[in-house]
Structures are given as structure tokens and as C-alpha cells.
């Protein structure tokens, strides 16, 4: 058992539960999205860890003899690092943990703006082969209301670059993000973004406000009306119905969701749509996650 010196809290995607979490940066350099409180505490001020500290941690992990096949690079904004820094990190991982099969990180679309496909392909070759991209929506108006600093085109450009480099992307879309007023356009435009990008993985989370909605409401000039369960399911129906995916693993099983949905799209689209329709039309007929089990 080894203990790495984390600056808490540390977040990771659910699918990285069994990965080594290597905190090469702290916090998020943007930290402006009005729904996201993950890195707002004072100790989470953005900072990148010096290379020698990263190498010491990798050496300690290698020395422990614990077999490590997957690493998730934390925190929320690792891909803001330059290609040069990322390459040094990946080379150090290769050197200390040569059996590594998958290295992943969160990735804001604009993090890739100043990186070429050839650079991303080189990182992919070194093992950095999966990016969790928080697109959140494909609708420009909703993205502007939540201060994501991205739009349909910037998200699309990043997803295309990842694919061209031979890496994979796992996209997150936020159910309920546009409230009642923008629900349908948020769902449809998010689906259109996915149709054009054809990501390898897609997941949806329900937008949640554990510390209150004031900041979020300000972005919507007070007109944000949260969706109730039926509204969330209707939005999910619009999203699934518009999706035209060739082979994307779809997961709506994060702890924030009431209704758990899993499948491969489009293969499982009829089954998933039927489940959502049942949740809408016969609420008692489908198992829902109780409120007390929900979380971020
Ligand atoms: C830790 S963040 C890092 C994402 C990365 N910085 C990006 O923007 O691509 C991971 C994801 O958590 C989700 N998230 C953050 N705050 C949330 C909230 N209040 N409710 C639901 N999901 C949230 C968003 O989908 C976000 O992309
Ligand atoms: S969603 Fe991502 S970019 Fe936005 S504040 Fe959170 S960590 Fe930063």
C-alpha cells in the first residue's frame, strides 16, 4: 500500500475507479463553468506539479510492485499543459511503469487548440490514449449561459483531432443543463454534435447544485427552471432519438442519474428509448435510483 500526496478533493470518471490516479496538476485553470464547484476550494487553486515530484511518485509506485495497467492523470485540466510537458510525463510513466496499457485524462476542447494531430499521435503512441471531454452540450446558447467557454465548433474540432490522432474520446453531456426553456434544443444539438463526432464513449450526468443555484441562475439571468424527473426523461428521449451513432458505448449510470441506462448505440437505441418511454408514461414500472443514493 502506498500513499500518494493528493491535494483533496480529487475527482475521476467512474470508469477510472480501478486506475492509479496520478495528480500531475491541481484544480482547473478555467474554473469558470457556473455548474462546476469541483475545484473552487482555496487549496484547489490551479498549479502544475514539478516534473521531479511526478517522477518521485512514479518511482514509489514502481517500487511498491503493485501491478498498474491504467493511470488517470488528474485534476480537471491536465491537457492545458504544453506538449513538451505532457511528453515528459508520458516518458516518465513509460520508464517507471512499462506495463502501462492506458493513460487517460480530462480534456477541455480548447486544450487541444495549440496541439497538432502529430503531437497528439505521439502522446497516443506513448500511451495517452483516452480523453474525457466535458462537452456538456452541443447548444451554443446553453454553453454561453453556463460560461463553458466552448461552442459546437470548438468541441467538434477537438473531438476530430482526438480521432485523427488515433486516440479515443469519452464525452460527457449534462442532462437538465438548459432548464425547461432550452431543454429540447440542448438535447437535439448535443445529439447532432455526437453524430458528427462519433465518439467511442458517451455518458450523461444530471446537472446538480450541491452548494446552491445562485451562480448558475445568474448566467441564465434568473430564468433557469430546473427540470423535474419527467422533464429529465423527456430530454433524454429527445437526445437518444436524435442520436445516430455507429458504435458508441453509452452510459447514463453516474450517481447523479435517476434512471440508469447502458448500451451500445445505435444497436441498443430501440431498447433504451423504450425504457425512457416507460419511465415517462408509467413511472412506477421502471426502477429509479432513490434521491438519497444520488450524488456527484
Ligand atoms: C471534474 S470535471 C472535469 C472536466 C473537464 N475540465 C472538462 O471541462 O472537460 C468532469 C465533469 O463533471 C461534470 N460536472 C461538473 N460539475 C457538475 C455538476 N454540478 N453537475 C453534474 N455534473 C457536473 C461535468 O460533466 C464535467 O465535465
Ligand atoms: S467543468 Fe471542467 S472546465 Fe469547467 S470548471 Fe469544471 S473542471 Fe473546469
CSV table of C-alpha atoms and ligand atoms in Angstrom, one decimal:
chain,number,residue,atom,x,y,z
A,1,UNK,CA,0.0,0.0,0.0
A,2,UNK,CA,1.4,3.4,-1.0
A,3,UNK,CA,0.0,6.8,-0.3
A,4,UNK,CA,0.5,9.5,-2.9
A,5,UNK,CA,0.4,13.1,-1.7
A,6,UNK,CA,-3.0,14.2,-3.1
A,7,UNK,CA,-4.5,17.7,-2.7
A,8,UNK,CA,-8.1,16.7,-1.9
A,9,UNK,CA,-10.7,16.6,-3.2
A,10,UNK,CA,-9.7,14.5,-6.2
A,11,UNK,CA,-12.3,13.7,-8.9
A,12,UNK,CA,-12.1,11.0,-11.6
A,13,UNK,CA,-14.6,9.5,-14.0
A,14,UNK,CA,-16.5,6.4,-12.7
A,15,UNK,CA,-14.7,4.2,-15.2
A,16,UNK,CA,-11.3,5.0,-13.7
A,17,UNK,CA,-12.3,3.5,-10.3
A,18,UNK,CA,-9.5,0.9,-10.5
A,19,UNK,CA,-6.8,3.2,-12.1
A,20,UNK,CA,-3.9,4.8,-10.4
A,21,UNK,CA,-4.8,8.5,-10.0
A,22,UNK,CA,-1.6,10.5,-10.7
A,23,UNK,CA,-2.2,14.1,-9.8
A,24,UNK,CA,0.1,16.0,-12.2
A,25,UNK,CA,-1.9,19.3,-11.9
A,26,UNK,CA,-4.1,20.6,-9.1
A,27,UNK,CA,-7.5,22.2,-9.9
A,28,UNK,CA,-8.7,23.7,-13.1
A,29,UNK,CA,-7.1,26.7,-14.8
A,30,UNK,CA,-10.5,27.8,-16.2
A,31,UNK,CA,-12.7,27.2,-13.1
A,32,UNK,CA,-15.4,29.3,-14.6
A,33,UNK,CA,-18.2,26.9,-15.6
A,34,UNK,CA,-21.1,28.0,-13.4
A,35,UNK,CA,-22.3,24.5,-12.6
A,36,UNK,CA,-18.9,23.2,-11.5
A,37,UNK,CA,-17.8,23.6,-7.9
A,38,UNK,CA,-15.3,20.8,-8.0
A,39,UNK,CA,-12.1,22.9,-7.8
A,40,UNK,CA,-13.4,26.1,-6.1
A,41,UNK,CA,-11.9,25.5,-2.6
A,42,UNK,CA,-8.8,27.6,-1.8
A,43,UNK,CA,-6.4,24.6,-1.8
A,44,UNK,CA,-7.5,23.7,-5.3
A,45,UNK,CA,-6.0,26.8,-6.9
A,46,UNK,CA,-4.6,25.7,-10.3
A,47,UNK,CA,-1.0,24.6,-10.1
A,48,UNK,CA,1.1,22.2,-12.1
A,49,UNK,CA,3.3,19.7,-10.2
A,50,UNK,CA,7.1,19.9,-10.8
A,51,UNK,CA,8.4,17.1,-13.0
A,52,UNK,CA,10.7,15.8,-10.3
A,53,UNK,CA,7.8,15.4,-7.8
A,54,UNK,CA,5.9,13.5,-10.5
A,55,UNK,CA,8.9,11.2,-11.1
A,56,UNK,CA,9.3,10.6,-7.4
A,57,UNK,CA,5.7,9.4,-7.2
A,58,UNK,CA,6.1,7.2,-10.2
A,59,UNK,CA,9.3,5.7,-8.7
A,60,UNK,CA,7.4,5.0,-5.4
A,61,UNK,CA,4.6,3.3,-7.3
A,62,UNK,CA,7.0,1.2,-9.3
A,63,UNK,CA,8.9,0.2,-6.2
A,64,UNK,CA,5.7,-0.9,-4.5
A,65,UNK,CA,5.4,-3.7,-7.1
A,66,UNK,CA,1.7,-3.2,-7.3
A,67,UNK,CA,0.7,-4.0,-10.9
A,68,UNK,CA,-0.5,-0.9,-12.6
A,69,UNK,CA,-2.2,-1.1,-16.0
A,70,UNK,CA,-4.2,2.1,-16.1
A,71,UNK,CA,-3.4,5.7,-15.0
A,72,UNK,CA,-5.8,8.6,-14.8
A,73,UNK,CA,-4.0,12.0,-14.9
A,74,UNK,CA,-5.7,14.4,-12.5
A,75,UNK,CA,-7.1,17.0,-11.9
A,76,UNK,CA,-9.6,18.6,-14.2
A,77,UNK,CA,-7.4,20.3,-16.8
A,78,UNK,CA,-4.2,18.3,-17.4
A,79,UNK,CA,-4.3,18.9,-21.1
A,80,UNK,CA,-3.7,22.6,-20.6
A,81,UNK,CA,0.0,21.5,-20.2
A,82,UNK,CA,2.2,22.0,-23.2
A,83,UNK,CA,3.0,19.2,-25.5
A,84,UNK,CA,6.6,19.3,-24.1
A,85,UNK,CA,5.4,18.8,-20.5
A,86,UNK,CA,2.9,16.1,-21.4
A,87,UNK,CA,5.6,14.2,-23.4
A,88,UNK,CA,8.0,14.3,-20.4
A,89,UNK,CA,5.2,13.0,-18.1
A,90,UNK,CA,4.4,10.2,-20.5
A,91,UNK,CA,8.0,9.3,-21.0
A,92,UNK,CA,8.5,9.1,-17.2
A,93,UNK,CA,5.4,6.8,-17.0
A,94,UNK,CA,6.9,4.6,-19.7
A,95,UNK,CA,10.2,4.4,-17.9
A,96,UNK,CA,8.8,3.6,-14.4
A,97,UNK,CA,5.7,1.6,-15.4
A,98,UNK,CA,6.4,-0.1,-18.7
A,99,UNK,CA,3.4,-2.4,-18.5
A,100,UNK,CA,1.0,0.5,-18.7
A,101,UNK,CA,-1.9,-0.1,-21.1
A,102,UNK,CA,-4.0,3.0,-20.8
A,103,UNK,CA,-3.4,6.6,-19.7
A,104,UNK,CA,-6.3,9.0,-19.7
A,105,UNK,CA,-7.2,12.5,-18.6
A,106,UNK,CA,-10.0,15.1,-18.7
A,107,UNK,CA,-9.7,17.4,-21.7
A,108,UNK,CA,-11.3,20.8,-22.4
A,109,UNK,CA,-11.8,21.2,-26.1
A,110,UNK,CA,-9.6,24.4,-26.2
A,111,UNK,CA,-6.7,22.5,-24.5
A,112,UNK,CA,-6.1,20.9,-27.9
A,113,UNK,CA,-6.2,24.1,-29.9
A,114,UNK,CA,-2.4,24.6,-29.8
A,115,UNK,CA,-1.5,20.9,-30.2
A,116,UNK,CA,-1.1,19.3,-33.6
A,117,UNK,CA,-2.5,16.0,-34.6
A,118,UNK,CA,1.1,14.8,-34.9
A,119,UNK,CA,1.8,15.8,-31.3
A,120,UNK,CA,-1.4,14.1,-30.1
A,121,UNK,CA,-0.4,11.0,-32.1
A,122,UNK,CA,3.0,11.0,-30.4
A,123,UNK,CA,1.3,11.2,-27.0
A,124,UNK,CA,-1.0,8.4,-28.0
A,125,UNK,CA,2.0,6.3,-29.0
A,126,UNK,CA,3.4,6.9,-25.5
A,127,UNK,CA,0.1,5.6,-24.0
A,128,UNK,CA,-2.1,8.7,-23.5
A,129,UNK,CA,-5.0,7.3,-25.5
A,130,UNK,CA,-8.3,8.3,-23.8
A,131,UNK,CA,-9.7,11.7,-23.2
A,132,UNK,CA,-12.8,12.5,-21.2
A,133,UNK,CA,-14.2,15.6,-22.9
A,134,UNK,CA,-16.7,17.7,-20.9
A,135,UNK,CA,-18.7,19.0,-23.9
A,136,UNK,CA,-21.7,19.2,-21.6
A,137,UNK,CA,-23.9,20.5,-24.5
A,138,UNK,CA,-23.9,21.0,-28.3
A,139,UNK,CA,-26.0,24.1,-28.0
A,140,UNK,CA,-24.1,27.4,-28.2
A,141,UNK,CA,-26.6,29.4,-26.2
A,142,UNK,CA,-26.7,27.0,-23.3
A,143,UNK,CA,-22.9,26.7,-23.4
A,144,UNK,CA,-22.7,30.5,-23.2
A,145,UNK,CA,-25.2,30.7,-20.3
A,146,UNK,CA,-23.0,28.3,-18.2
A,147,UNK,CA,-19.7,30.0,-19.2
A,148,UNK,CA,-18.2,26.9,-20.6
A,149,UNK,CA,-16.0,29.0,-22.9
A,150,UNK,CA,-16.7,26.5,-25.7
A,151,UNK,CA,-19.2,26.0,-28.5
A,152,UNK,CA,-20.4,23.4,-31.0
A,153,UNK,CA,-17.5,24.1,-33.4
A,154,UNK,CA,-14.7,24.2,-30.8
A,155,UNK,CA,-16.0,21.0,-29.3
A,156,UNK,CA,-16.2,19.4,-32.7
A,157,UNK,CA,-12.7,20.5,-33.7
A,158,UNK,CA,-11.2,18.9,-30.5
A,159,UNK,CA,-13.1,15.6,-30.9
A,160,UNK,CA,-12.0,15.4,-34.6
A,161,UNK,CA,-8.4,16.0,-33.6
A,162,UNK,CA,-8.5,13.2,-31.0
A,163,UNK,CA,-9.9,10.8,-33.5
A,164,UNK,CA,-7.3,11.8,-36.2
A,165,UNK,CA,-4.5,11.2,-33.7
A,166,UNK,CA,-5.7,7.6,-33.1
A,167,UNK,CA,-6.9,8.2,-29.5
A,168,UNK,CA,-10.4,7.8,-28.1
A,169,UNK,CA,-12.8,10.2,-26.6
A,170,UNK,CA,-15.4,9.8,-23.9
A,171,UNK,CA,-17.9,12.7,-24.0
A,172,UNK,CA,-19.9,14.0,-21.0
A,173,UNK,CA,-23.3,15.6,-21.7
A,174,UNK,CA,-25.3,17.2,-18.8
A,175,UNK,CA,-28.9,16.3,-18.6
A,176,UNK,CA,-31.1,19.2,-17.5
A,177,UNK,CA,-28.4,21.8,-18.2
A,178,UNK,CA,-30.6,24.2,-20.2
A,179,UNK,CA,-33.6,24.0,-17.8
A,180,UNK,CA,-37.1,23.9,-19.1
A,181,UNK,CA,-36.8,26.6,-21.7
A,182,UNK,CA,-33.8,25.2,-23.6
A,183,UNK,CA,-34.3,21.5,-22.9
A,184,UNK,CA,-35.2,20.4,-26.4
A,185,UNK,CA,-32.5,22.5,-28.3
A,186,UNK,CA,-29.9,21.4,-25.8
A,187,UNK,CA,-30.8,17.7,-26.4
A,188,UNK,CA,-31.0,18.0,-30.1
A,189,UNK,CA,-27.9,20.0,-30.6
A,190,UNK,CA,-25.9,17.7,-28.2
A,191,UNK,CA,-27.0,14.8,-30.3
A,192,UNK,CA,-26.0,16.5,-33.5
A,193,UNK,CA,-22.6,17.2,-32.1
A,194,UNK,CA,-22.2,13.5,-31.2
A,195,UNK,CA,-23.5,12.4,-34.6
A,196,UNK,CA,-20.8,14.4,-36.3
A,197,UNK,CA,-18.0,13.4,-33.8
A,198,UNK,CA,-18.9,9.7,-33.4
A,199,UNK,CA,-17.1,9.4,-30.0
A,200,UNK,CA,-16.1,6.0,-28.7
A,201,UNK,CA,-17.9,6.6,-25.4
A,202,UNK,CA,-20.8,8.9,-24.4
A,203,UNK,CA,-22.2,9.5,-20.9
A,204,UNK,CA,-24.8,11.7,-19.4
A,205,UNK,CA,-24.9,13.1,-15.9
A,206,UNK,CA,-27.7,15.1,-14.4
A,207,UNK,CA,-26.7,18.7,-13.6
A,208,UNK,CA,-26.8,19.1,-9.8
A,209,UNK,CA,-26.3,22.0,-7.5
A,210,UNK,CA,-25.0,20.7,-4.1
A,211,UNK,CA,-24.0,24.2,-3.0
A,212,UNK,CA,-26.9,26.1,-4.4
A,213,UNK,CA,-28.0,27.6,-7.7
A,214,UNK,CA,-27.2,31.3,-7.4
A,215,UNK,CA,-24.2,31.3,-9.7
A,216,UNK,CA,-26.0,29.2,-12.2
A,217,UNK,CA,-29.1,31.4,-12.1
A,218,UNK,CA,-27.0,34.5,-12.7
A,219,UNK,CA,-25.8,33.1,-16.0
A,220,UNK,CA,-29.5,32.5,-17.1
A,221,UNK,CA,-30.5,36.0,-15.8
A,222,UNK,CA,-32.7,34.2,-13.3
A,223,UNK,CA,-34.8,32.4,-15.9
A,224,UNK,CA,-33.4,28.9,-15.2
A,225,UNK,CA,-36.2,26.5,-14.3
A,226,UNK,CA,-34.8,23.1,-13.2
A,227,UNK,CA,-36.3,20.0,-14.9
A,228,UNK,CA,-38.2,17.6,-12.7
A,229,UNK,CA,-37.8,13.9,-13.2
A,230,UNK,CA,-40.3,13.8,-16.1
A,231,UNK,CA,-38.5,16.7,-17.8
A,232,UNK,CA,-35.1,15.0,-17.4
A,233,UNK,CA,-36.6,11.8,-19.0
A,234,UNK,CA,-38.2,13.8,-21.9
A,235,UNK,CA,-34.9,15.5,-22.6
A,236,UNK,CA,-33.1,12.1,-22.5
A,237,UNK,CA,-35.7,10.8,-25.0
A,238,UNK,CA,-35.0,13.7,-27.4
A,239,UNK,CA,-31.3,13.1,-27.1
A,240,UNK,CA,-31.5,9.4,-27.7
A,241,UNK,CA,-34.0,9.8,-30.5
A,242,UNK,CA,-31.7,12.2,-32.4
A,243,UNK,CA,-28.5,10.2,-31.9
A,244,UNK,CA,-27.2,8.4,-35.0
A,245,UNK,CA,-24.1,6.6,-33.8
A,246,UNK,CA,-22.2,3.8,-35.4
A,247,UNK,CA,-20.6,2.2,-32.4
A,248,UNK,CA,-20.6,4.3,-29.3
A,249,UNK,CA,-20.7,2.8,-25.8
A,250,UNK,CA,-23.4,4.8,-24.0
A,251,UNK,CA,-23.7,5.1,-20.2
A,252,UNK,CA,-26.1,7.0,-18.1
A,253,UNK,CA,-25.1,5.3,-14.9
A,254,UNK,CA,-23.3,8.1,-13.0
A,255,UNK,CA,-24.6,8.5,-9.4
A,256,UNK,CA,-26.4,11.7,-10.4
A,257,UNK,CA,-28.8,9.9,-12.7
A,258,UNK,CA,-32.3,8.7,-11.6
A,259,UNK,CA,-32.7,6.3,-14.5
A,260,UNK,CA,-29.8,4.0,-15.3
A,261,UNK,CA,-29.3,3.4,-19.0
A,262,UNK,CA,-26.5,1.4,-20.6
A,263,UNK,CA,-25.9,0.1,-24.1
A,264,UNK,CA,-24.2,0.5,-27.4
A,265,UNK,CA,-25.6,3.0,-29.9
A,266,UNK,CA,-27.3,2.7,-32.3
A,267,UNK,CA,-27.6,-1.0,-31.8
A,268,UNK,CA,-29.5,-0.7,-28.4
A,269,UNK,CA,-31.4,2.5,-29.3
A,270,UNK,CA,-34.9,0.9,-29.5
A,271,UNK,CA,-34.4,-0.7,-26.1
A,272,UNK,CA,-33.1,2.4,-24.5
A,273,UNK,CA,-35.9,4.6,-26.0
A,274,UNK,CA,-38.5,2.0,-24.8
A,275,UNK,CA,-37.1,2.2,-21.2
A,276,UNK,CA,-37.2,6.0,-21.2
A,277,UNK,CA,-40.7,6.0,-22.7
A,278,UNK,CA,-41.8,3.6,-19.9
A,279,UNK,CA,-40.2,5.9,-17.3
A,280,UNK,CA,-42.2,8.8,-18.8
A,281,UNK,CA,-45.6,7.0,-19.3
A,282,UNK,CA,-45.6,4.5,-16.4
A,283,UNK,CA,-43.3,6.0,-13.7
A,284,UNK,CA,-43.8,3.0,-11.3
A,285,UNK,CA,-42.8,0.4,-13.9
A,286,UNK,CA,-39.1,1.3,-14.1
A,287,UNK,CA,-36.6,1.1,-11.3
A,288,UNK,CA,-35.3,4.5,-10.4
A,289,UNK,CA,-32.3,5.5,-8.2
A,290,UNK,CA,-33.7,6.9,-4.9
A,291,UNK,CA,-32.8,10.6,-4.1
A,292,UNK,CA,-30.7,9.6,-1.1
A,293,UNK,CA,-28.4,7.5,-3.3
A,294,UNK,CA,-27.8,10.2,-5.8
A,295,UNK,CA,-24.6,12.3,-5.8
A,296,UNK,CA,-21.9,13.8,-7.8
B,1,LIG,C1,-14.2,17.2,-13.0
B,1,LIG,S1,-15.0,17.9,-14.4
B,1,LIG,C2,-13.6,18.0,-15.5
B,1,LIG,C3,-14.0,18.2,-16.9
B,1,LIG,C4,-13.0,18.9,-17.8
B,1,LIG,N1,-12.4,20.1,-17.1
B,1,LIG,C5,-13.8,19.4,-19.0
B,1,LIG,O1,-14.4,20.5,-18.9
B,1,LIG,O2,-13.8,18.7,-20.0
B,1,LIG,C6,-15.8,16.4,-15.0
B,1,LIG,C7,-17.2,16.6,-15.4
B,1,LIG,O3,-18.0,16.6,-14.2
B,1,LIG,C8,-19.3,17.1,-14.6
B,1,LIG,N2,-19.8,18.1,-13.6
B,1,LIG,C9,-19.2,19.1,-13.0
B,1,LIG,N3,-20.0,19.7,-12.2
B,1,LIG,C10,-21.2,19.1,-12.3
B,1,LIG,C11,-22.5,19.4,-11.7
B,1,LIG,N4,-22.7,20.4,-10.9
B,1,LIG,N5,-23.5,18.5,-12.0
B,1,LIG,C12,-23.3,17.5,-12.8
B,1,LIG,N6,-22.1,17.2,-13.5
B,1,LIG,C13,-21.1,18.0,-13.2
B,1,LIG,C14,-19.1,17.8,-16.0
B,1,LIG,O4,-19.7,17.0,-17.0
B,1,LIG,C15,-17.6,17.9,-16.1
B,1,LIG,O5,-17.2,17.8,-17.5
B,2,LIG,S1,-16.3,21.6,-15.9
B,2,LIG,FE1,-14.1,21.4,-16.4
B,2,LIG,S2,-13.5,23.4,-17.3
B,2,LIG,FE2,-15.4,23.7,-16.3
B,2,LIG,S3,-14.8,24.5,-14.3
B,2,LIG,FE3,-15.2,22.3,-14.1
B,2,LIG,S4,-13.2,21.3,-14.3
B,2,LIG,FE4,-13.0,23.5,-15.1
